Amino acid sequence: EVQLVESGGGFVQAGGSLTLSCVASEFTFDDYAIGWFRQAPGKEIEAVSGISSNDGSTYYADAVKGRFTISSDNAENTVYLQMNSLKPDDTAVYYCAAVEGIYHRIVGLNYYGMKYRGKGTLVTVSS
């Protein structure tokens, strides 16, 4: 059974940094897209960043461009989200999610279209 487990969340002051990790167990697909989503209190879940296994293309939401970086370590079956210059608006539960398939030039992600989803890790940014 495929499982995605996030870690790395925590409490940080505005301007600080955190790195989230998503370990994908039993994930043996060669073709997939994997990404990070977040849900702030009282808000809809939104896509933050994603990466394609096929061409390495990445997607970033406008709100995080230039501050967040997604990367993957295929040998460790792990995807990372490096978050710098954090703002209080970044406070949310961050979820990792993945879907099988061939994806090129990712321009967006839909959480409800991702077959595999983690349980999330909380990021709190204080002002």
Coordinates of C-alpha atoms in Angstrom, one line a residue:
E1 CA 0.0 0.0 0.0
V2 CA 1.4 3.4 -1.0
Q3 CA 1.8 5.8 1.9
L4 CA 3.0 9.4 2.0
V5 CA 4.2 10.7 5.3
E6 CA 5.1 14.3 5.8
S7 CA 7.4 15.8 8.4
G8 CA 9.2 19.0 9.2
G9 CA 6.4 21.2 10.2
G10 CA 6.6 23.4 13.2
F11 CA 6.5 26.9 14.6
V12 CA 8.7 29.6 13.1
Q13 CA 8.8 33.4 13.2
A14 CA 8.2 35.4 10.1
G15 CA 11.2 35.5 7.9
G16 CA 12.4 32.1 9.1
S17 CA 12.7 28.9 7.1
L18 CA 11.5 25.3 7.3
T19 CA 12.1 22.3 5.2
L20 CA 9.2 19.8 4.8
S21 CA 9.8 16.2 3.8
C22 CA 7.5 13.7 2.2
V23 CA 8.6 10.0 2.3
A24 CA 6.7 7.8 -0.2
S25 CA 6.7 4.2 0.8
E26 CA 5.8 1.4 -1.6
F27 CA 5.8 4.0 -4.3
T28 CA 7.3 2.2 -7.3
F29 CA 5.9 4.2 -10.2
D30 CA 8.3 5.6 -12.8
D31 CA 5.9 8.1 -14.1
Y32 CA 4.2 10.4 -11.6
A33 CA 3.6 13.9 -10.4
I34 CA 4.0 14.8 -6.8
G35 CA 3.3 18.0 -5.0
W36 CA 2.6 20.0 -1.9
F37 CA -0.7 21.5 -1.0
R38 CA -1.8 23.5 2.0
Q39 CA -5.0 24.4 3.8
A40 CA -5.2 27.4 6.1
P41 CA -7.9 27.6 8.8
G42 CA -11.2 28.4 7.2
K43 CA -9.9 28.3 3.7
E44 CA -9.9 25.9 0.7
I45 CA -7.0 23.6 0.1
E46 CA -4.6 25.0 -2.5
A47 CA -1.7 23.8 -4.5
V48 CA 1.7 25.1 -3.4
S49 CA 4.2 23.3 -5.6
G50 CA 4.7 20.2 -7.7
I51 CA 7.2 18.3 -9.7
S52 CA 7.1 15.8 -12.6
S53 CA 9.2 12.7 -12.6
N54 CA 9.2 12.8 -16.4
D55 CA 10.8 16.1 -17.2
G56 CA 11.6 17.5 -13.8
S57 CA 9.3 20.4 -14.5
T58 CA 8.1 22.3 -11.4
Y59 CA 5.1 24.3 -10.5
Y60 CA 4.8 27.0 -7.9
A61 CA 1.8 29.0 -6.8
D62 CA 2.3 32.7 -7.3
A63 CA 2.2 33.2 -3.5
V64 CA 5.3 31.2 -2.9
K65 CA 7.4 31.8 -6.1
G66 CA 10.9 32.9 -5.2
R67 CA 10.5 31.7 -1.6
F68 CA 9.8 28.0 -1.8
T69 CA 11.8 25.3 -3.6
I70 CA 10.6 21.7 -4.4
S71 CA 13.1 19.0 -4.9
S72 CA 13.2 15.2 -4.9
D73 CA 15.6 12.4 -4.0
N74 CA 14.5 9.4 -6.0
A75 CA 17.0 7.1 -4.2
E76 CA 15.3 8.0 -0.9
N77 CA 11.8 8.2 -2.3
T78 CA 11.5 11.6 -0.7
V79 CA 10.3 15.0 -1.9
Y80 CA 11.3 18.2 -0.1
L81 CA 9.8 21.6 0.2
Q82 CA 12.3 24.2 1.2
M83 CA 10.4 27.2 2.5
N84 CA 12.3 30.5 3.1
S85 CA 11.1 34.0 4.0
L86 CA 8.0 32.6 5.7
K87 CA 5.1 34.8 6.3
P88 CA 2.1 34.5 8.6
D89 CA 0.0 33.8 5.6
D90 CA 1.9 30.6 5.0
T91 CA 0.4 29.2 8.2
A92 CA -1.4 26.0 7.2
V93 CA -1.5 22.3 7.3
Y94 CA 0.8 21.1 4.4
Y95 CA -0.1 18.0 2.6
C96 CA 2.0 15.8 0.2
A97 CA 0.1 14.1 -2.6
A98 CA 1.0 12.1 -5.7
V99 CA -0.6 10.7 -8.8
E100 CA 0.6 8.2 -11.4
G101 CA 1.0 9.2 -15.0
I102 CA 3.1 11.0 -17.5
Y103 CA 3.2 14.7 -16.9
H104 CA 5.2 17.4 -18.8
R105 CA 5.5 21.0 -18.1
I106 CA 3.3 21.1 -15.0
V107 CA 1.2 24.3 -14.9
G108 CA -1.0 23.4 -12.0
L109 CA -2.2 20.7 -9.6
N110 CA -5.6 19.6 -8.3
Y111 CA -5.5 18.0 -4.8
Y112 CA -8.7 16.0 -5.5
G113 CA -7.1 14.5 -8.6
M114 CA -4.1 13.2 -6.6
K115 CA -4.6 9.5 -5.9
Y116 CA -2.2 9.3 -3.0
R117 CA -2.3 11.8 -0.1
G118 CA -0.5 12.2 3.2
K119 CA -2.1 13.3 6.5
G120 CA -0.3 16.6 6.6
T121 CA 2.1 18.5 8.8
L122 CA 1.3 21.8 10.5
V123 CA 3.3 25.0 9.8
T124 CA 2.7 28.0 12.0
V125 CA 4.4 31.3 11.2
S126 CA 4.2 34.0 13.8
S127 CA 4.3 37.7 13.1

